[in-house]
């Protein structure tokens, strides 16, 4: 029978919603236990939060001052040690999980399954290749542990509240490397919802035309309580910072509502939004590829249409 | 300092990928192949470090069949000093690739290994991290800025929350993100010059690497298509439709 270890992702003392999404994937494996591992300098509130996630059997913690920042070289040996006795080690396929999980896999001498979209069996999974233009079924060797990253856009977050999993502190005695040092994290400050986990997202593309013009995207987003995103073209043109980029080379998201404004719809952008619930496209070019996948399309000048939209929303 | 650069050949990023009707793979016959875009960025970064005097030698490494030579010549034309061709006709998974790189690292003793963060065919995003683990050295993945001084690299990384800066001691592994640089174009005279640059060939089997594949791909499929939607005539109709769906 299998036992699963899910690596928790967190920032500023809060669990990232990607953790509860990875728990959903773990539950889908139908194992005897789903344990969440929290590594931090201050594990208390994070462990308490993880213990509430439905489907979690135990929360394990490793509190060390070296774990204050998520440095793969420092976390991986601790995770590899904690993984003893587990059949699966799962992490969200975010920049955090993508950084640390392969390092854990190599320390365990096992292959990694990246970006799991669905669980087809205890060792069988579906994952995207070629920027999502093909989906493959992958089978991992059952005689080894499975290390996998979970494509967060493919999984709902496990519910939180009706659980109180026991919390256990692990004492991992080992020397950790000193060759890697955290310097700083420059975060784009925003009171808006987080792009990765927002229910609604309004994105602007090159059609918005300038950094100044992007204000109308922010204004519309604020009006409907949405996060703001952008196409790679808008990021490359310097209209918005890179962390707003949606697409294969940016964030892959699955909001309930995605509004693409002045975005033509390059394949790499479409890859990032194809799991969205409803896609709305507003573009002056009726032939733009974005209309091929949009659920609702509106052709016209965005500078005329956005004020009209705001008025109609009321 | 030597820099090793991973230089993988993949289906060109402009090719629209077709899955074979029998689900045994994607169509690669007659399809244009090019350097993995992230690997071009890795090579460009290595060349810039050499031009700044930080490195003396840039070596491109390819793992693949006999005809990979022409691809490696492109890396030499871009400016690498020499190439290493690990010859195998089998597709190589990331863990095996990392183990093969480790053998080359032990032989060449580079101060830096720069790889693309992922190859745009299998999208695994693993080899650099795995090599760093096996080598027991630092990793700086998804790099958008690299500065080297006093045996250390200060690397800005593109992470979901923004930009993270870390400092790592060399030797180390760096994987590249898109914004790190814009690779140079190859000029005709450089193609001529590349013809006289050395390519070492090493049989994969001679590396003594465990090449047992732990993952088997059993089926390929095209992604589910979204059904075509409706067009609305104006802002009012759009808002009405969204309200009806409970989205506003």
mmCIF file with all atom_site columns, N, CA, C and O in Angstrom, chain A residues 259-301:
data_model
loop_
_atom_site.group_PDB
_atom_site.id
_atom_site.type_symbol
_atom_site.label_atom_id
_atom_site.label_alt_id
_atom_site.label_comp_id
_atom_site.label_asym_id
_atom_site.label_entity_id
_atom_site.label_seq_id
_atom_site.pdbx_PDB_ins_code
_atom_site.Cartn_x
_atom_site.Cartn_y
_atom_site.Cartn_z
_atom_site.occupancy
_atom_site.B_iso_or_equiv
_atom_site.pdbx_formal_charge
_atom_site.auth_seq_id
_atom_site.auth_comp_id
_atom_site.auth_asym_id
_atom_site.auth_atom_id
_atom_site.pdbx_PDB_model_num
ATOM 1   N N  . UNK A 1 259 ? -10.580 37.099 -18.847 1.00 0.00 ? 259 UNK A N  1
ATOM 2   C CA . UNK A 1 259 ? -10.911 38.115 -19.842 1.00 0.00 ? 259 UNK A CA 1
ATOM 3   C C  . UNK A 1 259 ? -9.617  38.567 -20.527 1.00 0.00 ? 259 UNK A C  1
ATOM 4   O O  . UNK A 1 259 ? -8.741  39.148 -19.881 1.00 0.00 ? 259 UNK A O  1
ATOM 5   N N  . UNK A 1 260 ? -9.491  38.249 -21.817 1.00 0.00 ? 260 UNK A N  1
ATOM 6   C CA . UNK A 1 260 ? -8.284  38.590 -22.576 1.00 0.00 ? 260 UNK A CA 1
ATOM 7   C C  . UNK A 1 260 ? -8.565  39.824 -23.418 1.00 0.00 ? 260 UNK A C  1
ATOM 8   O O  . UNK A 1 260 ? -9.416  39.791 -24.308 1.00 0.00 ? 260 UNK A O  1
ATOM 9   N N  . UNK A 1 261 ? -7.855  40.904 -23.129 1.00 0.00 ? 261 UNK A N  1
ATOM 10  C CA . UNK A 1 261 ? -8.121  42.172 -23.806 1.00 0.00 ? 261 UNK A CA 1
ATOM 11  C C  . UNK A 1 261 ? -6.906  42.595 -24.627 1.00 0.00 ? 261 UNK A C  1
ATOM 12  O O  . UNK A 1 261 ? -5.808  42.747 -24.094 1.00 0.00 ? 261 UNK A O  1
ATOM 13  N N  . UNK A 1 262 ? -7.106  42.741 -25.922 1.00 0.00 ? 262 UNK A N  1
ATOM 14  C CA . UNK A 1 262 ? -6.003  43.150 -26.792 1.00 0.00 ? 262 UNK A CA 1
ATOM 15  C C  . UNK A 1 262 ? -4.916  42.087 -26.874 1.00 0.00 ? 262 UNK A C  1
ATOM 16  O O  . UNK A 1 262 ? -3.751  42.401 -27.087 1.00 0.00 ? 262 UNK A O  1
ATOM 17  N N  . UNK A 1 263 ? -5.316  40.822 -26.689 1.00 0.00 ? 263 UNK A N  1
ATOM 18  C CA . UNK A 1 263 ? -4.379  39.693 -26.773 1.00 0.00 ? 263 UNK A CA 1
ATOM 19  C C  . UNK A 1 263 ? -4.740  38.890 -28.017 1.00 0.00 ? 263 UNK A C  1
ATOM 20  O O  . UNK A 1 263 ? -5.876  38.432 -28.152 1.00 0.00 ? 263 UNK A O  1
ATOM 21  N N  . UNK A 1 264 ? -3.764  38.707 -28.920 1.00 0.00 ? 264 UNK A N  1
ATOM 22  C CA . UNK A 1 264 ? -4.091  38.032 -30.172 1.00 0.00 ? 264 UNK A CA 1
ATOM 23  C C  . UNK A 1 264 ? -4.253  36.532 -29.968 1.00 0.00 ? 264 UNK A C  1
ATOM 24  O O  . UNK A 1 264 ? -5.075  35.899 -30.625 1.00 0.00 ? 264 UNK A O  1
ATOM 25  N N  . UNK A 1 265 ? -3.469  35.960 -29.024 1.00 0.00 ? 265 UNK A N  1
ATOM 26  C CA . UNK A 1 265 ? -3.642  34.546 -28.713 1.00 0.00 ? 265 UNK A CA 1
ATOM 27  C C  . UNK A 1 265 ? -2.583  33.652 -29.321 1.00 0.00 ? 265 UNK A C  1
ATOM 28  O O  . UNK A 1 265 ? -2.885  32.660 -29.983 1.00 0.00 ? 265 UNK A O  1
ATOM 29  N N  . UNK A 1 266 ? -1.297  33.986 -29.059 1.00 0.00 ? 266 UNK A N  1
ATOM 30  C CA . UNK A 1 266 ? -0.200  33.098 -29.470 1.00 0.00 ? 266 UNK A CA 1
ATOM 31  C C  . UNK A 1 266 ? -0.351  31.766 -28.735 1.00 0.00 ? 266 UNK A C  1
ATOM 32  O O  . UNK A 1 266 ? -0.882  31.731 -27.618 1.00 0.00 ? 266 UNK A O  1
ATOM 33  N N  . UNK A 1 267 ? 0.125   30.678 -29.379 1.00 0.00 ? 267 UNK A N  1
ATOM 34  C CA . UNK A 1 267 ? -0.018  29.347 -28.782 1.00 0.00 ? 267 UNK A CA 1
ATOM 35  C C  . UNK A 1 267 ? 0.497   29.332 -27.352 1.00 0.00 ? 267 UNK A C  1
ATOM 36  O O  . UNK A 1 267 ? -0.119  28.761 -26.467 1.00 0.00 ? 267 UNK A O  1
ATOM 37  N N  . UNK A 1 268 ? 1.628   30.006 -27.149 1.00 0.00 ? 268 UNK A N  1
ATOM 38  C CA . UNK A 1 268 ? 2.228   29.957 -25.816 1.00 0.00 ? 268 UNK A CA 1
ATOM 39  C C  . UNK A 1 268 ? 1.332   30.635 -24.760 1.00 0.00 ? 268 UNK A C  1
ATOM 40  O O  . UNK A 1 268 ? 1.315   30.227 -23.614 1.00 0.00 ? 268 UNK A O  1
ATOM 41  N N  . UNK A 1 269 ? 0.528   31.612 -25.172 1.00 0.00 ? 269 UNK A N  1
ATOM 42  C CA . UNK A 1 269 ? -0.419  32.233 -24.232 1.00 0.00 ? 269 UNK A CA 1
ATOM 43  C C  . UNK A 1 269 ? -1.616  31.302 -23.992 1.00 0.00 ? 269 UNK A C  1
ATOM 44  O O  . UNK A 1 269 ? -2.039  31.105 -22.855 1.00 0.00 ? 269 UNK A O  1
ATOM 45  N N  . UNK A 1 270 ? -2.120  30.706 -25.072 1.00 0.00 ? 270 UNK A N  1
ATOM 46  C CA . UNK A 1 270 ? -3.300  29.838 -24.961 1.00 0.00 ? 270 UNK A CA 1
ATOM 47  C C  . UNK A 1 270 ? -3.015  28.641 -24.054 1.00 0.00 ? 270 UNK A C  1
ATOM 48  O O  . UNK A 1 270 ? -3.886  28.192 -23.310 1.00 0.00 ? 270 UNK A O  1
ATOM 49  N N  . UNK A 1 271 ? -1.766  28.152 -24.106 1.00 0.00 ? 271 UNK A N  1
ATOM 50  C CA . UNK A 1 271 ? -1.372  27.039 -23.245 1.00 0.00 ? 271 UNK A CA 1
ATOM 51  C C  . UNK A 1 271 ? -1.580  27.387 -21.775 1.00 0.00 ? 271 UNK A C  1
ATOM 52  O O  . UNK A 1 271 ? -1.918  26.526 -20.977 1.00 0.00 ? 271 UNK A O  1
ATOM 53  N N  . UNK A 1 272 ? -1.386  28.637 -21.438 1.00 0.00 ? 272 UNK A N  1
ATOM 54  C CA . UNK A 1 272 ? -1.485  29.059 -20.039 1.00 0.00 ? 272 UNK A CA 1
ATOM 55  C C  . UNK A 1 272 ? -2.893  29.229 -19.538 1.00 0.00 ? 272 UNK A C  1
ATOM 56  O O  . UNK A 1 272 ? -3.116  29.380 -18.337 1.00 0.00 ? 272 UNK A O  1
ATOM 57  N N  . UNK A 1 273 ? -3.896  29.225 -20.438 1.00 0.00 ? 273 UNK A N  1
ATOM 58  C CA . UNK A 1 273 ? -5.273  29.522 -20.008 1.00 0.00 ? 273 UNK A CA 1
ATOM 59  C C  . UNK A 1 273 ? -6.269  28.439 -20.407 1.00 0.00 ? 273 UNK A C  1
ATOM 60  O O  . UNK A 1 273 ? -7.462  28.589 -20.185 1.00 0.00 ? 273 UNK A O  1
ATOM 61  N N  . UNK A 1 274 ? -5.804  27.341 -20.986 1.00 0.00 ? 274 UNK A N  1
ATOM 62  C CA . UNK A 1 274 ? -6.817  26.452 -21.560 1.00 0.00 ? 274 UNK A CA 1
ATOM 63  C C  . UNK A 1 274 ? -7.666  25.724 -20.531 1.00 0.00 ? 274 UNK A C  1
ATOM 64  O O  . UNK A 1 274 ? -8.701  25.179 -20.900 1.00 0.00 ? 274 UNK A O  1
ATOM 65  N N  . UNK A 1 275 ? -7.271  25.747 -19.261 1.00 0.00 ? 275 UNK A N  1
ATOM 66  C CA . UNK A 1 275 ? -8.120  25.139 -18.243 1.00 0.00 ? 275 UNK A CA 1
ATOM 67  C C  . UNK A 1 275 ? -9.052  26.157 -17.582 1.00 0.00 ? 275 UNK A C  1
ATOM 68  O O  . UNK A 1 275 ? -9.741  25.834 -16.615 1.00 0.00 ? 275 UNK A O  1
ATOM 69  N N  . UNK A 1 276 ? -9.081  27.391 -18.080 1.00 0.00 ? 276 UNK A N  1
ATOM 70  C CA . UNK A 1 276 ? -9.962  28.405 -17.512 1.00 0.00 ? 276 UNK A CA 1
ATOM 71  C C  . UNK A 1 276 ? -11.424 28.000 -17.747 1.00 0.00 ? 276 UNK A C  1
ATOM 72  O O  . UNK A 1 276 ? -11.744 27.327 -18.731 1.00 0.00 ? 276 UNK A O  1
ATOM 73  N N  . UNK A 1 277 ? -12.322 28.412 -16.837 1.00 0.00 ? 277 UNK A N  1
ATOM 74  C CA . UNK A 1 277 ? -13.732 28.068 -16.968 1.00 0.00 ? 277 UNK A CA 1
ATOM 75  C C  . UNK A 1 277 ? -14.352 28.729 -18.181 1.00 0.00 ? 277 UNK A C  1
ATOM 76  O O  . UNK A 1 277 ? -14.755 28.070 -19.134 1.00 0.00 ? 277 UNK A O  1
ATOM 77  N N  . UNK A 1 278 ? -14.439 30.039 -18.162 1.00 0.00 ? 278 UNK A N  1
ATOM 78  C CA . UNK A 1 278 ? -14.999 30.803 -19.276 1.00 0.00 ? 278 UNK A CA 1
ATOM 79  C C  . UNK A 1 278 ? -13.948 31.803 -19.756 1.00 0.00 ? 278 UNK A C  1
ATOM 80  O O  . UNK A 1 278 ? -13.409 32.570 -18.955 1.00 0.00 ? 278 UNK A O  1
ATOM 81  N N  . UNK A 1 279 ? -13.673 31.763 -21.054 1.00 0.00 ? 279 UNK A N  1
ATOM 82  C CA . UNK A 1 279 ? -12.696 32.698 -21.621 1.00 0.00 ? 279 UNK A CA 1
ATOM 83  C C  . UNK A 1 279 ? -13.438 33.736 -22.448 1.00 0.00 ? 279 UNK A C  1
ATOM 84  O O  . UNK A 1 279 ? -14.216 33.392 -23.346 1.00 0.00 ? 279 UNK A O  1
ATOM 85  N N  . UNK A 1 280 ? -13.216 35.001 -22.109 1.00 0.00 ? 280 UNK A N  1
ATOM 86  C CA . UNK A 1 280 ? -13.794 36.114 -22.866 1.00 0.00 ? 280 UNK A CA 1
ATOM 87  C C  . UNK A 1 280 ? -12.662 36.796 -23.627 1.00 0.00 ? 280 UNK A C  1
ATOM 88  O O  . UNK A 1 280 ? -11.603 37.047 -23.053 1.00 0.00 ? 280 UNK A O  1
ATOM 89  N N  . UNK A 1 281 ? -12.865 37.048 -24.914 1.00 0.00 ? 281 UNK A N  1
ATOM 90  C CA . UNK A 1 281 ? -11.842 37.735 -25.697 1.00 0.00 ? 281 UNK A CA 1
ATOM 91  C C  . UNK A 1 281 ? -12.403 39.034 -26.256 1.00 0.00 ? 281 UNK A C  1
ATOM 92  O O  . UNK A 1 281 ? -13.500 39.046 -26.821 1.00 0.00 ? 281 UNK A O  1
ATOM 93  N N  . UNK A 1 282 ? -11.640 40.107 -26.073 1.00 0.00 ? 282 UNK A N  1
ATOM 94  C CA . UNK A 1 282 ? -11.994 41.394 -26.669 1.00 0.00 ? 282 UNK A CA 1
ATOM 95  C C  . UNK A 1 282 ? -10.817 41.820 -27.533 1.00 0.00 ? 282 UNK A C  1
ATOM 96  O O  . UNK A 1 282 ? -9.700  41.977 -27.034 1.00 0.00 ? 282 UNK A O  1
ATOM 97  N N  . UNK A 1 283 ? -11.059 41.949 -28.819 1.00 0.00 ? 283 UNK A N  1
ATOM 98  C CA . UNK A 1 283 ? -9.962  42.267 -29.736 1.00 0.00 ? 283 UNK A CA 1
ATOM 99  C C  . UNK A 1 283 ? -10.536 42.966 -30.956 1.00 0.00 ? 283 UNK A C  1
ATOM 100 O O  . UNK A 1 283 ? -11.634 42.650 -31.400 1.00 0.00 ? 283 UNK A O  1
ATOM 101 N N  . UNK A 1 284 ? -9.762  43.903 -31.511 1.00 0.00 ? 284 UNK A N  1
ATOM 102 C CA . UNK A 1 284 ? -10.292 44.621 -32.675 1.00 0.00 ? 284 UNK A CA 1
ATOM 103 C C  . UNK A 1 284 ? -10.174 43.797 -33.955 1.00 0.00 ? 284 UNK A C  1
ATOM 104 O O  . UNK A 1 284 ? -10.847 44.070 -34.949 1.00 0.00 ? 284 UNK A O  1
ATOM 105 N N  . UNK A 1 285 ? -9.296  42.749 -33.910 1.00 0.00 ? 285 UNK A N  1
ATOM 106 C CA . UNK A 1 285 ? -9.093  41.909 -35.087 1.00 0.00 ? 285 UNK A CA 1
ATOM 107 C C  . UNK A 1 285 ? -9.965  40.654 -34.993 1.00 0.00 ? 285 UNK A C  1
ATOM 108 O O  . UNK A 1 285 ? -9.715  39.776 -34.177 1.00 0.00 ? 285 UNK A O  1
ATOM 109 N N  . UNK A 1 286 ? -10.991 40.595 -35.822 1.00 0.00 ? 286 UNK A N  1
ATOM 110 C CA . UNK A 1 286 ? -11.940 39.473 -35.777 1.00 0.00 ? 286 UNK A CA 1
ATOM 111 C C  . UNK A 1 286 ? -11.281 38.144 -36.135 1.00 0.00 ? 286 UNK A C  1
ATOM 112 O O  . UNK A 1 286 ? -11.820 37.082 -35.830 1.00 0.00 ? 286 UNK A O  1
ATOM 113 N N  . UNK A 1 287 ? -10.108 38.211 -36.773 1.00 0.00 ? 287 UNK A N  1
ATOM 114 C CA . UNK A 1 287 ? -9.413  36.988 -37.184 1.00 0.00 ? 287 UNK A CA 1
ATOM 115 C C  . UNK A 1 287 ? -8.402  36.516 -36.136 1.00 0.00 ? 287 UNK A C  1
ATOM 116 O O  . UNK A 1 287 ? -7.704  35.522 -36.352 1.00 0.00 ? 287 UNK A O  1
ATOM 117 N N  . UNK A 1 288 ? -8.285  37.221 -35.010 1.00 0.00 ? 288 UNK A N  1
ATOM 118 C CA . UNK A 1 288 ? -7.263  36.866 -34.009 1.00 0.00 ? 288 UNK A CA 1
ATOM 119 C C  . UNK A 1 288 ? -7.502  35.444 -33.507 1.00 0.00 ? 288 UNK A C  1
ATOM 120 O O  . UNK A 1 288 ? -8.640  35.048 -33.252 1.00 0.00 ? 288 UNK A O  1
ATOM 121 N N  . UNK A 1 289 ? -6.409  34.666 -33.338 1.00 0.00 ? 289 UNK A N  1
ATOM 122 C CA . UNK A 1 289 ? -6.553  33.272 -32.902 1.00 0.00 ? 289 UNK A CA 1
ATOM 123 C C  . UNK A 1 289 ? -7.228  33.108 -31.536 1.00 0.00 ? 289 UNK A C  1
ATOM 124 O O  . UNK A 1 289 ? -7.779  32.054 -31.248 1.00 0.00 ? 289 UNK A O  1
ATOM 125 N N  . UNK A 1 290 ? -7.212  34.150 -30.723 1.00 0.00 ? 290 UNK A N  1
ATOM 126 C CA . UNK A 1 290 ? -7.831  34.054 -29.395 1.00 0.00 ? 290 UNK A CA 1
ATOM 127 C C  . UNK A 1 290 ? -9.320  33.689 -29.522 1.00 0.00 ? 290 UNK A C  1
ATOM 128 O O  . UNK A 1 290 ? -9.879  32.993 -28.672 1.00 0.00 ? 290 UNK A O  1
ATOM 129 N N  . UNK A 1 291 ? -9.965  34.134 -30.634 1.00 0.00 ? 291 UNK A N  1
ATOM 130 C CA . UNK A 1 291 ? -11.402 33.844 -30.808 1.00 0.00 ? 291 UNK A CA 1
ATOM 131 C C  . UNK A 1 291 ? -11.669 32.364 -31.075 1.00 0.00 ? 291 UNK A C  1
ATOM 132 O O  . UNK A 1 291 ? -12.786 31.900 -30.906 1.00 0.00 ? 291 UNK A O  1
ATOM 133 N N  . UNK A 1 292 ? -10.612 31.623 -31.491 1.00 0.00 ? 292 UNK A N  1
ATOM 134 C CA . UNK A 1 292 ? -10.779 30.176 -31.746 1.00 0.00 ? 292 UNK A CA 1
ATOM 135 C C  . UNK A 1 292 ? -11.097 29.426 -30.458 1.00 0.00 ? 292 UNK A C  1
ATOM 136 O O  . UNK A 1 292 ? -11.745 28.388 -30.478 1.00 0.00 ? 292 UNK A O  1
ATOM 137 N N  . UNK A 1 293 ? -10.571 29.922 -29.332 1.00 0.00 ? 293 UNK A N  1
ATOM 138 C CA . UNK A 1 293 ? -10.774 29.182 -28.086 1.00 0.00 ? 293 UNK A CA 1
ATOM 139 C C  . UNK A 1 293 ? -11.648 29.939 -27.093 1.00 0.00 ? 293 UNK A C  1
ATOM 140 O O  . UNK A 1 293 ? -11.993 29.428 -26.041 1.00 0.00 ? 293 UNK A O  1
ATOM 141 N N  . UNK A 1 294 ? -12.028 31.188 -27.422 1.00 0.00 ? 294 UNK A N  1
ATOM 142 C CA . UNK A 1 294 ? -12.831 31.978 -26.488 1.00 0.00 ? 294 UNK A CA 1
ATOM 143 C C  . UNK A 1 294 ? -14.258 31.439 -26.432 1.00 0.00 ? 294 UNK A C  1
ATOM 144 O O  . UNK A 1 294 ? -14.813 31.002 -27.435 1.00 0.00 ? 294 UNK A O  1
ATOM 145 N N  . UNK A 1 295 ? -14.837 31.460 -25.236 1.00 0.00 ? 295 UNK A N  1
ATOM 146 C CA . UNK A 1 295 ? -16.247 31.074 -25.088 1.00 0.00 ? 295 UNK A CA 1
ATOM 147 C C  . UNK A 1 295 ? -17.151 32.211 -25.513 1.00 0.00 ? 295 UNK A C  1
ATOM 148 O O  . UNK A 1 295 ? -18.225 31.994 -26.051 1.00 0.00 ? 295 UNK A O  1
ATOM 149 N N  . UNK A 1 296 ? -16.692 33.436 -25.234 1.00 0.00 ? 296 UNK A N  1
ATOM 150 C CA . UNK A 1 296 ? -17.456 34.616 -25.631 1.00 0.00 ? 296 UNK A CA 1
ATOM 151 C C  . UNK A 1 296 ? -16.486 35.602 -26.274 1.00 0.00 ? 296 UNK A C  1
ATOM 152 O O  . UNK A 1 296 ? -15.462 35.941 -25.674 1.00 0.00 ? 296 UNK A O  1
ATOM 153 N N  . UNK A 1 297 ? -16.814 36.027 -27.485 1.00 0.00 ? 297 UNK A N  1
ATOM 154 C CA . UNK A 1 297 ? -15.939 36.958 -28.181 1.00 0.00 ? 297 UNK A CA 1
ATOM 155 C C  . UNK A 1 297 ? -16.647 38.267 -28.459 1.00 0.00 ? 297 UNK A C  1
ATOM 156 O O  . UNK A 1 297 ? -17.861 38.299 -28.667 1.00 0.00 ? 297 UNK A O  1
ATOM 157 N N  . UNK A 1 298 ? -15.852 39.352 -28.423 1.00 0.00 ? 298 UNK A N  1
ATOM 158 C CA . UNK A 1 298 ? -16.400 40.661 -28.742 1.00 0.00 ? 298 UNK A CA 1
ATOM 159 C C  . UNK A 1 298 ? -15.349 41.407 -29.564 1.00 0.00 ? 298 UNK A C  1
ATOM 160 O O  . UNK A 1 298 ? -14.228 41.612 -29.109 1.00 0.00 ? 298 UNK A O  1
ATOM 161 N N  . UNK A 1 299 ? -15.749 41.774 -30.790 1.00 0.00 ? 299 UNK A N  1
ATOM 162 C CA . UNK A 1 299 ? -14.810 42.455 -31.683 1.00 0.00 ? 299 UNK A CA 1
ATOM 163 C C  . UNK A 1 299 ? -15.015 43.958 -31.560 1.00 0.00 ? 299 UNK A C  1
ATOM 164 O O  . UNK A 1 299 ? -16.152 44.433 -31.639 1.00 0.00 ? 299 UNK A O  1
ATOM 165 N N  . UNK A 1 300 ? -13.921 44.674 -31.326 1.00 0.00 ? 300 UNK A N  1
ATOM 166 C CA . UNK A 1 300 ? -14.042 46.127 -31.277 1.00 0.00 ? 300 UNK A CA 1
ATOM 167 C C  . UNK A 1 300 ? -12.845 46.768 -30.610 1.00 0.00 ? 300 UNK A C  1
ATOM 168 O O  . UNK A 1 300 ? -11.908 46.089 -30.184 1.00 0.00 ? 300 UNK A O  1
ATOM 169 N N  . UNK A 1 301 ? -12.893 48.099 -30.525 1.00 0.00 ? 301 UNK A N  1
ATOM 170 C CA . UNK A 1 301 ? -11.812 48.887 -29.956 1.00 0.00 ? 301 UNK A CA 1
ATOM 171 C C  . UNK A 1 301 ? -11.892 48.831 -28.430 1.00 0.00 ? 301 UNK A C  1
ATOM 172 O O  . UNK A 1 301 ? -12.879 49.254 -27.827 1.00 0.00 ? 301 UNK A O  1
#
